[in-house]
Coordinates of N, CA and C in Angstrom, one line a residue:
X1 N 1.8 -22.4 -15.8 CA 0.8 -22.8 -14.8 C 1.0 -24.3 -14.5
X2 N 1.0 -25.1 -15.6 CA 1.1 -26.5 -15.5 C 2.4 -27.0 -14.8
X3 N 3.5 -26.3 -15.2 CA 4.8 -26.6 -14.6 C 4.8 -26.2 -13.1
X4 N 4.3 -25.1 -12.8 CA 4.2 -24.6 -11.4 C 3.4 -25.6 -10.5
X5 N 2.2 -26.0 -11.0 CA 1.4 -26.9 -10.3 C 2.0 -28.3 -10.2
X6 N 2.7 -28.7 -11.3 CA 3.3 -30.1 -11.2 C 4.3 -30.1 -10.1
X7 N 5.1 -29.1 -10.0 CA 6.2 -29.0 -9.0 C 5.6 -28.9 -7.6
X8 N 4.7 -27.9 -7.4 CA 4.2 -27.6 -6.0 C 3.2 -28.7 -5.6
X9 N 2.3 -29.0 -6.5 CA 1.3 -30.0 -6.1 C 1.9 -31.4 -5.8
X10 N 3.0 -31.7 -6.6 CA 3.6 -33.0 -6.3 C 4.2 -33.1 -4.9
X11 N 4.8 -32.0 -4.4 CA 5.4 -32.0 -3.1 C 4.2 -31.9 -2.0
X12 N 3.3 -31.1 -2.3 CA 2.2 -30.9 -1.3 C 1.4 -32.2 -1.1
X13 N 1.1 -32.8 -2.3 CA 0.3 -34.1 -2.2 C 1.0 -35.2 -1.5
X14 N 2.3 -35.2 -1.7 CA 3.2 -36.2 -0.9 C 3.1 -35.9 0.6
X15 N 3.2 -34.6 0.9 CA 3.1 -34.2 2.3 C 1.7 -34.6 2.9
X16 N 0.7 -34.3 2.2 CA -0.7 -34.7 2.7 C -0.8 -36.2 2.9
X17 N -0.4 -36.9 1.8 CA -0.5 -38.4 1.9 C 0.3 -38.9 3.1
X18 N 1.5 -38.4 3.3 CA 2.4 -38.8 4.4 C 1.7 -38.5 5.7
X19 N 1.1 -37.3 5.9 CA 0.5 -37.0 7.1 C -0.7 -37.9 7.5
X20 N -1.4 -38.4 6.4 CA -2.5 -39.3 6.6 C -2.1 -40.8 6.7
X21 N -0.8 -41.1 6.6 CA -0.3 -42.4 6.6 C -0.6 -43.3 5.4
X22 N -0.7 -42.6 4.3 CA -1.0 -43.3 3.0 C 0.2 -43.7 2.3
X23 N 1.4 -43.4 2.8 CA 2.6 -43.7 2.1 C 3.4 -44.8 3.0
X24 N 4.1 -45.6 2.3 CA 4.9 -46.6 3.1 C 6.2 -46.0 3.7
X25 N 6.4 -44.7 3.5 CA 7.5 -44.0 4.0 C 7.1 -42.6 4.5
X26 N 8.0 -42.0 5.3 CA 7.7 -40.6 5.8 C 8.2 -39.6 4.9
X27 N 7.3 -38.7 4.4 CA 7.8 -37.6 3.5 C 7.7 -36.3 4.4
X28 N 8.9 -35.7 4.6 CA 8.9 -34.5 5.5 C 8.1 -33.3 5.0
X29 N 7.5 -32.6 5.9 CA 6.9 -31.3 5.6 C 7.9 -30.2 5.4
X30 N 7.8 -29.4 4.4 CA 8.8 -28.4 4.1 C 8.1 -27.3 3.3
X31 N 8.8 -26.1 3.3 CA 8.2 -24.9 2.6 C 8.6 -24.9 1.1
X32 N 9.2 -25.9 0.6 CA 9.8 -25.9 -0.7 C 8.7 -26.0 -1.8
X33 N 7.5 -26.4 -1.5 CA 6.4 -26.4 -2.5 C 6.1 -25.1 -3.0
X34 N 6.3 -24.0 -2.2 CA 6.0 -22.7 -2.6 C 6.8 -22.2 -3.7
X35 N 7.9 -22.9 -4.1 CA 8.8 -22.4 -5.1 C 8.4 -22.9 -6.5
X36 N 7.2 -23.5 -6.7 CA 6.8 -23.9 -8.0 C 6.7 -22.8 -9.0
X37 N 6.1 -21.7 -8.8 CA 6.1 -20.6 -9.8 C 7.5 -20.1 -10.1
X38 N 8.4 -20.0 -9.2 CA 9.7 -19.6 -9.5 C 10.4 -20.6 -10.4
X39 N 10.3 -21.8 -10.0 CA 10.9 -22.9 -10.8 C 10.3 -22.9 -12.3
X40 N 9.0 -22.7 -12.4 CA 8.4 -22.7 -13.8 C 8.9 -21.4 -14.6
X41 N 9.0 -20.3 -13.9 CA 9.5 -19.1 -14.6 C 10.9 -19.2 -15.1
X42 N 11.8 -19.7 -14.2 CA 13.2 -19.8 -14.6 C 13.3 -20.8 -15.8
X43 N 12.5 -21.9 -15.8 CA 12.6 -22.9 -16.8 C 12.1 -22.4 -18.2
X44 N 11.0 -21.6 -18.1 CA 10.2 -21.2 -19.3 C 10.5 -19.8 -19.8
X45 N 11.2 -18.9 -19.1 CA 11.2 -17.5 -19.4 C 11.8 -17.3 -20.9
X46 N 12.8 -18.0 -21.3 CA 13.4 -17.8 -22.6 C 12.4 -18.3 -23.7
X47 N 11.8 -19.4 -23.5 CA 10.9 -19.9 -24.5 C 9.7 -19.0 -24.7
X48 N 9.2 -18.3 -23.6 CA 8.1 -17.4 -23.7 C 8.4 -16.0 -24.1
X49 N 9.7 -15.7 -24.2 CA 10.1 -14.4 -24.7 C 10.1 -13.4 -23.6
X50 N 10.0 -13.8 -22.3 CA 10.1 -12.9 -21.2 C 11.5 -12.3 -21.0
X51 N 12.5 -13.2 -21.3 CA 13.9 -12.8 -21.2 C 14.7 -13.7 -22.1
X52 N 15.9 -13.3 -22.5 CA 16.7 -14.1 -23.4 C 17.3 -15.3 -22.7
X53 N 17.3 -15.3 -21.4 CA 17.9 -16.4 -20.6 C 17.4 -16.3 -19.2
X54 N 17.6 -17.4 -18.5 CA 17.1 -17.5 -17.1 C 17.9 -16.5 -16.3
X55 N 19.2 -16.3 -16.6 CA 20.0 -15.4 -15.8 C 19.5 -13.9 -16.1
X56 N 19.1 -13.6 -17.3 CA 18.6 -12.3 -17.6 C 17.3 -12.1 -16.9
X57 N 16.5 -13.1 -16.8 CA 15.2 -13.0 -16.2 C 15.4 -12.7 -14.7
X58 N 16.2 -13.4 -14.0 CA 16.5 -13.1 -12.6 C 17.1 -11.7 -12.4
X59 N 18.0 -11.3 -13.3 CA 18.7 -10.0 -13.2 C 17.7 -8.9 -13.3
X60 N 16.8 -9.0 -14.3 CA 15.8 -7.9 -14.5 C 14.8 -7.8 -13.4
X61 N 14.4 -8.9 -12.8 CA 13.4 -8.9 -11.8 C 13.9 -8.5 -10.4
X62 N 15.2 -8.6 -10.2 CA 15.8 -8.2 -8.9 C 16.5 -6.9 -9.1
X63 N 16.3 -6.2 -10.2 CA 16.9 -4.9 -10.4 C 16.5 -3.9 -9.3
X64 N 17.2 -2.9 -9.1 CA 16.9 -1.9 -8.0 C 16.3 -0.6 -8.6
X65 N 15.6 -0.7 -9.7 CA 15.1 0.5 -10.3 C 13.9 1.1 -9.6
X66 N 13.2 0.2 -8.8 CA 12.0 0.7 -8.1 C 12.4 1.7 -7.1
X67 N 11.7 2.9 -7.1 CA 12.0 3.9 -6.1 C 11.7 3.6 -4.7
X68 N 12.4 4.2 -3.8 CA 12.2 4.0 -2.4 C 10.8 4.3 -1.9
X69 N 10.2 5.3 -2.6 CA 8.8 5.7 -2.3 C 7.8 4.6 -2.4
X70 N 8.0 3.8 -3.4 CA 7.1 2.6 -3.7 C 7.3 1.5 -2.7
X71 N 8.5 1.4 -2.2 CA 8.8 0.4 -1.1 C 8.1 0.8 0.2
X72 N 8.0 2.1 0.4 CA 7.2 2.6 1.6 C 5.8 2.3 1.4
X73 N 5.3 2.6 0.2 CA 3.9 2.2 -0.1 C 3.6 0.7 0.1
X74 N 4.5 -0.1 -0.3 CA 4.4 -1.5 -0.1 C 4.3 -1.9 1.3
X75 N 5.0 -1.2 2.2 CA 5.0 -1.5 3.6 C 3.7 -0.9 4.3
X76 N 3.2 0.3 3.8 CA 2.1 0.9 4.5 C 0.8 0.3 4.1
X77 N 0.6 -0.2 2.8 CA -0.6 -0.7 2.4 C -1.1 -1.9 3.3
X78 N -0.3 -2.9 3.6 CA -0.7 -3.9 4.5 C -1.1 -3.4 5.9
X79 N -0.4 -2.4 6.4 CA -0.7 -1.8 7.7 C -2.1 -1.3 7.7
X80 N -2.5 -0.5 6.6 CA -3.8 0.1 6.5 C -4.9 -1.0 6.3
X81 N -4.6 -2.1 5.6 CA -5.5 -3.1 5.3 C -5.7 -4.0 6.6
X82 N -4.9 -3.9 7.5 CA -5.0 -4.6 8.8 C -5.6 -3.7 9.9
X83 N -5.2 -2.5 9.9 CA -5.7 -1.6 11.0 C -7.1 -1.2 10.8
X84 N -7.6 -1.0 9.6 CA -9.0 -0.6 9.4 C -9.9 -1.7 9.8
X85 N -9.7 -3.0 9.5 CA -10.6 -4.1 10.0 C -10.5 -4.2 11.6
X86 N -9.4 -3.9 12.1 CA -9.3 -4.0 13.6 C -10.1 -2.9 14.2
X87 N -10.1 -1.7 13.6 CA -10.9 -0.6 14.1 C -12.4 -0.9 14.0
X88 N -12.8 -1.5 12.8 CA -14.2 -1.9 12.6 C -14.6 -2.9 13.6
X89 N -13.7 -3.9 13.9 CA -14.0 -4.9 14.9 C -14.3 -4.2 16.3
X90 N -13.5 -3.2 16.6 CA -13.7 -2.4 17.9 C -15.0 -1.7 17.9
X91 N -15.4 -1.1 16.8 CA -16.6 -0.3 16.7 C -17.8 -1.2 16.8
X92 N -17.8 -2.3 16.0 CA -19.0 -3.1 15.9 C -19.1 -4.1 17.1
X93 N -18.0 -4.7 17.5 CA -18.1 -5.8 18.4 C -17.6 -5.5 19.8
X94 N -17.1 -4.3 20.0 CA -16.7 -3.9 21.4 C -15.2 -3.9 21.6
X95 N -14.8 -3.9 22.9 CA -13.4 -3.8 23.2 C -12.5 -4.9 22.6
X96 N -11.3 -4.5 22.3 CA -10.4 -5.5 21.7 C -9.6 -6.1 22.9
X97 N -9.0 -7.3 22.7 CA -8.2 -7.9 23.7 C -6.9 -7.1 23.9
X98 N -6.3 -7.3 25.0 CA -5.0 -6.5 25.3 C -4.0 -6.9 24.3
X99 N -3.2 -6.0 23.9 CA -2.0 -6.3 23.0 C -1.1 -7.2 23.6
X100 N -0.6 -8.2 22.8 CA 0.3 -9.2 23.4 C 1.4 -9.4 22.4
X101 N 2.5 -10.0 22.8 CA 3.6 -10.4 22.0 C 4.5 -9.2 21.6
X102 N 4.3 -8.0 22.2 CA 5.1 -6.9 21.8 C 6.5 -7.0 22.2
X103 N 6.8 -7.9 23.2 CA 8.2 -8.0 23.7 C 9.0 -8.7 22.6
X104 N 8.4 -9.3 21.6 CA 9.1 -10.0 20.6 C 9.2 -9.1 19.3
X105 N 8.9 -7.8 19.4 CA 8.9 -7.0 18.2 C 10.3 -6.9 17.6
X106 N 11.4 -7.1 18.5 CA 12.7 -7.1 18.0 C 13.0 -8.2 16.9
X107 N 12.1 -9.2 16.9 CA 12.3 -10.3 16.0 C 11.6 -10.1 14.6
X108 N 10.9 -9.0 14.5 CA 10.1 -8.7 13.3 C 11.0 -8.7 12.0
X109 N 12.2 -8.1 12.0 CA 13.1 -8.2 10.8 C 13.4 -9.6 10.4
X110 N 13.7 -10.4 11.4 CA 14.0 -11.8 11.2 C 12.8 -12.6 10.6
X111 N 11.7 -12.3 11.2 CA 10.4 -12.9 10.7 C 10.1 -12.5 9.3
X112 N 10.4 -11.2 9.0 CA 10.1 -10.7 7.7 C 11.0 -11.5 6.7
X113 N 12.2 -11.7 6.9 CA 13.1 -12.4 6.0 C 12.7 -13.9 5.9
X114 N 12.3 -14.4 7.0 CA 11.8 -15.8 7.0 C 10.6 -16.0 6.1
X115 N 9.6 -15.1 6.3 CA 8.4 -15.1 5.5 C 8.7 -14.8 4.0
X116 N 9.6 -13.9 3.7 CA 10.0 -13.5 2.4 C 10.5 -14.8 1.6
X117 N 11.4 -15.5 2.3 CA 12.1 -16.6 1.6 C 11.2 -17.9 1.7
X118 N 10.7 -18.2 2.8 CA 10.0 -19.5 3.0 C 8.5 -19.4 3.1
X119 N 7.9 -18.2 3.2 CA 6.5 -18.1 3.4 C 5.7 -17.8 2.2
X120 N 6.3 -17.9 1.0 CA 5.5 -17.7 -0.2 C 6.0 -16.7 -1.2
X121 N 6.3 -15.4 -0.7 CA 6.6 -14.3 -1.7 C 7.8 -14.6 -2.7
X122 N 8.9 -15.1 -2.2 CA 10.0 -15.3 -3.1 C 9.7 -16.5 -4.1
X123 N 9.0 -17.5 -3.6 CA 8.7 -18.6 -4.5 C 7.6 -18.3 -5.5
X124 N 6.7 -17.4 -5.1 CA 5.5 -17.1 -6.0 C 5.7 -15.9 -6.9
X125 N 6.3 -14.8 -6.4 CA 6.2 -13.6 -7.2 C 7.1 -13.6 -8.5
X126 N 8.2 -14.3 -8.5 CA 8.9 -14.4 -9.7 C 8.1 -15.1 -10.8
X127 N 7.2 -16.0 -10.4 CA 6.3 -16.6 -11.4 C 5.1 -15.8 -11.7
X128 N 4.3 -15.3 -10.7 CA 3.1 -14.6 -11.0 C 3.3 -13.2 -11.6
X129 N 4.1 -12.4 -10.9 CA 4.4 -11.1 -11.4 C 5.6 -10.9 -12.3
X130 N 6.6 -11.8 -12.1 CA 7.8 -11.8 -12.9 C 7.6 -12.4 -14.3
X131 N 6.8 -13.4 -14.4 CA 6.7 -14.2 -15.6 C 5.3 -14.1 -16.3
X132 N 4.2 -14.5 -15.5 CA 2.9 -14.6 -16.1 C 2.3 -13.2 -16.4
X133 N 2.4 -12.3 -15.5 CA 1.8 -11.0 -15.7 C 2.4 -10.2 -16.9
X134 N 3.7 -10.2 -17.1 CA 4.2 -9.5 -18.3 C 3.7 -10.1 -19.6
X135 N 3.5 -11.4 -19.6 CA 2.9 -12.0 -20.8 C 1.5 -11.6 -21.1
X136 N 0.7 -11.6 -20.0 CA -0.7 -11.2 -20.1 C -0.9 -9.7 -20.5
X137 N 0.0 -8.9 -20.0 CA -0.1 -7.4 -20.3 C 0.2 -7.1 -21.8
X138 N 0.7 -8.1 -22.5 CA 0.8 -7.9 -24.0 C -0.5 -8.0 -24.7
X139 N -1.5 -8.6 -24.0 CA -2.8 -8.8 -24.7 C -4.0 -8.2 -23.9
X140 N -3.8 -7.9 -22.6 CA -5.0 -7.5 -21.8 C -4.7 -6.2 -21.1
X141 N -5.7 -5.5 -20.7 CA -5.6 -4.4 -19.8 C -5.1 -4.9 -18.4
X142 N -4.4 -4.1 -17.7 CA -3.8 -4.6 -16.4 C -4.9 -5.2 -15.4
X143 N -6.0 -4.6 -15.4 CA -7.0 -5.1 -14.4 C -7.5 -6.5 -14.8
X144 N -7.7 -6.7 -16.1 CA -8.1 -8.0 -16.6 C -7.0 -9.0 -16.4
X145 N -5.7 -8.6 -16.7 CA -4.6 -9.5 -16.5 C -4.5 -9.9 -15.0
X146 N -4.9 -9.0 -14.1 CA -4.9 -9.3 -12.7 C -5.8 -10.4 -12.3
X147 N -7.0 -10.3 -13.0 CA -8.0 -11.3 -12.7 C -7.6 -12.7 -13.2
X148 N -6.9 -12.7 -14.3 CA -6.4 -14.0 -14.8 C -5.4 -14.6 -13.9
X149 N -4.4 -13.7 -13.5 CA -3.4 -14.2 -12.6 C -4.0 -14.7 -11.3
X150 N -5.0 -14.0 -10.8 CA -5.7 -14.4 -9.6 C -6.3 -15.8 -9.7
X151 N -6.9 -16.1 -10.9 CA -7.4 -17.5 -11.1 C -6.3 -18.5 -11.0
X152 N -5.2 -18.3 -11.7 CA -4.0 -19.2 -11.6 C -3.6 -19.3 -10.1
X153 N -3.5 -18.2 -9.4 CA -3.0 -18.1 -8.1 C -3.9 -18.9 -7.1
X154 N -5.2 -18.8 -7.2 CA -6.1 -19.5 -6.4 C -6.0 -21.0 -6.6
X155 N -6.1 -21.4 -7.9 CA -6.0 -22.8 -8.3 C -4.7 -23.4 -7.8
X156 N -3.6 -22.7 -7.9 CA -2.3 -23.2 -7.4 C -2.3 -23.5 -5.9
X157 N -3.0 -22.7 -5.2 CA -3.1 -22.8 -3.7 C -4.0 -24.0 -3.3
X158 N -4.7 -24.6 -4.2 CA -5.7 -25.6 -3.9 C -5.3 -26.6 -2.8
X159 N -4.2 -27.4 -3.0 CA -3.9 -28.4 -2.0 C -3.6 -27.9 -0.6
X160 N -3.3 -26.7 -0.5 CA -2.9 -26.1 0.8 C -4.1 -26.1 1.8
X161 N -5.3 -26.2 1.2 CA -6.5 -26.3 2.1 C -6.6 -27.6 2.8
X162 N -5.8 -28.6 2.4 CA -5.8 -29.9 3.1 C -4.4 -30.2 3.7
X163 N -3.5 -29.3 3.6 CA -2.2 -29.5 4.2 C -2.0 -29.0 5.6
X164 N -1.8 -29.8 6.5 CA -1.7 -29.4 7.9 C -0.5 -28.4 8.1
X165 N -0.8 -27.3 8.7 CA 0.3 -26.3 9.0 C 0.2 -25.2 8.0
X166 N -0.4 -25.3 6.8 CA -0.5 -24.3 5.8 C -1.5 -23.2 6.3
X167 N -1.3 -22.0 5.9 CA -2.2 -20.9 6.3 C -3.6 -21.1 5.9
X168 N -3.8 -21.8 4.8 CA -5.1 -22.0 4.2 C -5.9 -23.1 4.9
X169 N -5.2 -23.9 5.6 CA -5.8 -25.1 6.3 C -6.9 -24.6 7.2
X170 N -8.1 -25.2 7.0 CA -9.3 -24.9 7.8 C -10.0 -23.6 7.5
X171 N -9.6 -22.9 6.4 CA -10.3 -21.7 6.0 C -11.2 -22.0 4.9
X172 N -12.0 -21.0 4.5 CA -13.0 -21.2 3.4 C -12.4 -20.7 2.1
X173 N -12.7 -21.4 1.0 CA -12.1 -21.1 -0.3 C -12.7 -19.8 -0.8
X174 N -14.0 -19.5 -0.6 CA -14.6 -18.3 -1.3 C -14.0 -17.0 -0.8
X175 N -13.9 -16.7 0.5 CA -13.3 -15.5 0.9 C -11.9 -15.4 0.6
X176 N -11.2 -16.5 0.6 CA -9.8 -16.6 0.2 C -9.6 -16.1 -1.3
X177 N -10.5 -16.7 -2.1 CA -10.4 -16.3 -3.6 C -10.7 -14.9 -3.8
X178 N -11.7 -14.3 -3.1 CA -12.0 -12.9 -3.2 C -10.8 -12.0 -2.8
X179 N -10.2 -12.4 -1.6 CA -9.0 -11.6 -1.1 C -7.8 -11.7 -2.1
X180 N -7.6 -12.9 -2.6 CA -6.5 -13.1 -3.6 C -6.7 -12.3 -4.9
X181 N -8.0 -12.3 -5.3 CA -8.3 -11.5 -6.5 C -8.0 -10.0 -6.3
X182 N -8.5 -9.5 -5.2 CA -8.2 -8.1 -4.9 C -6.7 -7.8 -4.7
X183 N -6.0 -8.7 -4.0 CA -4.6 -8.6 -3.8 C -3.9 -8.6 -5.2
X184 N -4.3 -9.4 -6.1 CA -3.7 -9.5 -7.4 C -3.8 -8.2 -8.1
X185 N -4.9 -7.5 -8.0 CA -5.1 -6.1 -8.6 C -4.1 -5.2 -7.9
X186 N -4.0 -5.2 -6.6 CA -3.1 -4.3 -5.9 C -1.6 -4.6 -6.3
X187 N -1.3 -5.9 -6.5 CA 0.1 -6.2 -6.8 C 0.4 -5.8 -8.3
X188 N -0.6 -5.9 -9.1 CA -0.4 -5.4 -10.5 C -0.2 -3.9 -10.5
X189 N -1.0 -3.2 -9.8 CA -0.8 -1.7 -9.7 C 0.6 -1.3 -9.2
X190 N 1.1 -2.0 -8.2 CA 2.4 -1.7 -7.7 C 3.5 -2.1 -8.8
X191 N 3.2 -3.2 -9.4 CA 4.2 -3.7 -10.5 C 4.3 -2.7 -11.6
X192 N 3.1 -2.1 -12.0 CA 3.1 -1.2 -13.2 C 4.0 0.0 -12.9
X193 N 4.1 0.4 -11.6 CA 4.9 1.6 -11.2 C 6.4 1.3 -10.9
X194 N 6.7 0.0 -10.9 CA 8.1 -0.4 -10.5 C 8.7 -1.4 -11.4
X195 N 8.0 -1.8 -12.5 CA 8.6 -2.9 -13.3 C 9.8 -2.5 -14.0
X196 N 10.7 -3.5 -14.4 CA 10.5 -4.9 -14.2 C 10.9 -5.4 -12.8
X197 N 11.3 -4.5 -11.9 CA 11.8 -4.9 -10.6 C 10.6 -5.5 -9.8
X198 N 10.9 -6.5 -9.0 CA 9.9 -7.1 -8.1 C 10.1 -6.7 -6.7
X199 N 11.0 -5.8 -6.4 CA 11.3 -5.5 -5.0 C 10.1 -5.0 -4.2
X200 N 9.3 -4.1 -4.8 CA 8.2 -3.5 -4.1 C 7.1 -4.6 -4.0
X201 N 6.9 -5.4 -5.0 CA 5.9 -6.4 -4.9 C 6.2 -7.5 -3.9
X202 N 7.5 -7.8 -3.8 CA 7.9 -8.8 -2.8 C 7.7 -8.2 -1.4
X203 N 8.0 -6.9 -1.2 CA 7.8 -6.3 0.1 C 6.3 -6.3 0.5
X204 N 5.5 -6.0 -0.5 CA 4.0 -6.0 -0.3 C 3.5 -7.4 0.1
X205 N 3.9 -8.4 -0.7 CA 3.4 -9.7 -0.4 C 3.9 -10.2 0.9
X206 N 5.2 -9.9 1.3 CA 5.7 -10.4 2.5 C 5.0 -9.7 3.7
X207 N 4.8 -8.4 3.5 CA 4.1 -7.6 4.6 C 2.7 -8.2 4.9
X208 N 2.0 -8.5 3.8 CA 0.6 -9.0 4.0 C 0.7 -10.4 4.7
X209 N 1.6 -11.3 4.3 CA 1.7 -12.6 4.9 C 2.2 -12.5 6.4
X210 N 3.1 -11.5 6.6 CA 3.7 -11.3 7.9 C 2.6 -10.8 8.9
X211 N 1.7 -10.0 8.4 CA 0.6 -9.5 9.3 C -0.3 -10.7 9.7
X212 N -0.5 -11.7 8.8 CA -1.2 -12.9 9.2 C -0.5 -13.7 10.3
X213 N 0.8 -13.6 10.3 CA 1.5 -14.4 11.3 C 1.5 -13.6 12.7
X214 N 1.6 -12.3 12.6 CA 1.7 -11.5 13.8 C 0.4 -11.2 14.5
X215 N -0.7 -11.1 13.7 CA -2.0 -10.7 14.3 C -2.5 -11.6 15.4
X216 N -2.4 -13.0 15.2 CA -2.9 -13.9 16.3 C -2.2 -13.7 17.6
X217 N -0.9 -13.2 17.5 CA -0.2 -13.0 18.8 C -0.4 -11.6 19.3
X218 N -0.5 -10.6 18.4 CA -0.6 -9.2 18.8 C -2.0 -9.0 19.4
X219 N -3.1 -9.5 18.8 CA -4.4 -9.4 19.3 C -5.1 -10.7 19.2
X220 N -4.9 -11.5 20.3 CA -5.4 -12.9 20.3 C -6.9 -12.9 20.1
X221 N -7.3 -13.8 19.1 CA -8.8 -14.0 18.9 C -9.4 -13.1 17.8
X222 N -8.7 -11.9 17.5 CA -9.3 -11.0 16.6 C -9.3 -11.6 15.2
X223 N -8.3 -12.3 14.8 CA -8.1 -12.9 13.5 C -9.2 -13.9 13.2
X224 N -9.9 -14.4 14.2 CA -10.9 -15.4 14.0 C -12.3 -14.8 14.1
X225 N -12.4 -13.5 14.5 CA -13.7 -12.8 14.7 C -14.4 -12.6 13.3
X226 N -15.6 -12.9 13.2 CA -16.3 -12.7 11.9 C -16.3 -11.2 11.4
X227 N -16.4 -10.3 12.3 CA -16.4 -8.9 11.8 C -15.1 -8.5 11.2
X228 N -14.0 -8.9 11.9 CA -12.7 -8.7 11.4 C -12.4 -9.3 10.0
X229 N -12.8 -10.6 9.9 CA -12.5 -11.3 8.7 C -13.3 -10.8 7.5
X230 N -14.6 -10.5 7.7 CA -15.4 -9.9 6.6 C -14.9 -8.5 6.2
X231 N -14.6 -7.7 7.2 CA -14.1 -6.3 6.9 C -12.7 -6.4 6.2
X232 N -11.9 -7.4 6.6 CA -10.6 -7.5 6.0 C -10.7 -7.7 4.5
X233 N -11.6 -8.7 4.1 CA -11.8 -8.9 2.7 C -12.4 -7.7 2.0
X234 N -13.4 -7.1 2.7 CA -14.0 -5.9 2.1 C -13.1 -4.7 1.9
X235 N -12.1 -4.5 2.8 CA -11.1 -3.5 2.6 C -10.2 -3.8 1.5
X236 N -9.8 -5.0 1.3 CA -9.0 -5.4 0.2 C -9.7 -5.1 -1.1
X237 N -11.0 -5.5 -1.2 CA -11.8 -5.2 -2.4 C -11.9 -3.8 -2.7
X238 N -12.2 -3.0 -1.6 CA -12.3 -1.5 -1.8 C -11.0 -0.9 -2.3
X239 N -9.9 -1.4 -1.8 CA -8.6 -0.8 -2.2 C -8.3 -1.2 -3.7
X240 N -8.7 -2.4 -4.1 CA -8.5 -2.8 -5.5 C -9.4 -2.0 -6.4
X241 N -10.6 -1.8 -6.0 CA -11.5 -0.9 -6.9 C -11.0 0.5 -7.0
X242 N -10.4 1.0 -5.9 CA -9.9 2.3 -5.8 C -8.8 2.5 -6.8
X243 N -7.8 1.6 -6.8 CA -6.7 1.8 -7.7 C -7.1 1.6 -9.2
X244 N -8.1 0.8 -9.5 CA -8.5 0.6 -10.9 C -9.2 1.9 -11.3
X245 N -10.0 2.5 -10.5 CA -10.8 3.7 -10.9 C -9.9 4.9 -10.9
X246 N -8.9 5.0 -10.0 CA -8.1 6.2 -9.8 C -6.9 6.3 -10.7
X247 N -6.4 5.1 -11.1 CA -5.1 5.1 -11.9 C -5.4 4.6 -13.3
X248 N -5.2 5.5 -14.2 CA -5.5 5.2 -15.6 C -4.7 4.0 -16.2
X249 N -3.5 3.8 -15.6 CA -2.7 2.7 -16.1 C -3.3 1.4 -15.9
X250 N -4.2 1.2 -14.9 CA -4.8 -0.1 -14.7 C -5.9 -0.4 -15.8
X251 N -6.3 0.7 -16.5 CA -7.3 0.5 -17.6 C -6.8 0.6 -19.0
X252 N -5.5 0.9 -19.1 CA -4.9 1.2 -20.4 C -4.8 -0.1 -21.2
X253 N -5.2 0.0 -22.4 CA -5.1 -1.2 -23.3 C -3.7 -1.3 -23.8
X254 N -3.2 -2.6 -24.1 CA -1.9 -2.8 -24.5 C -1.6 -2.2 -25.9
X255 N -0.4 -1.8 -26.1 CA -0.1 -1.1 -27.4 C -0.1 -2.2 -28.5

């Protein structure tokens, strides 16, 4: 956690300071701050006993063992988590705006790859689910380990609430923390069924982030509507509770 924050916060704080004119030089805005967890995992994996070497760590986390069925689940879960709040917005607040941006649907695969590499998932998941979670699962039940990872995850995001252009800029910390905690449970659930591969988790994380990019264009204004935002977090929490209660693996104590 300290290594990840040192790397990411160092870059983000320089970007924030540069944007406010607090530096005698211009520090460019870039997506490379999101690679802090990956950097920390590669540096520390051998010492922590996650893998015998950095190469072994990367090899096992990018393995193709995860079944195609779980990749489908990873794609469908974000769709459900987005569609349900949209429907609730329609029922509670009335007609939705006309669909827009559909002419650019051909660009979705390119956007998916861009979000995967530069939008957080690739830089974060090798740290949170590839490194931290396996260590915590040695001592805690999966749902408890998920809450601990969520705490690290929220703290690590801290500077982004002040970084211009970041998804967290201008949003509230409390709903974000609840959504991240629920997401952490869902990610752990998916990881338990596909480990040590991170393919399915990467797809899930990318799909969730991509929906946040597409929604403002597809349904202008819906993403800022109170009903949509409250129900979005509520659906996340409900999904997290459902997997904890329905899947015994999430409550299984470590051997």
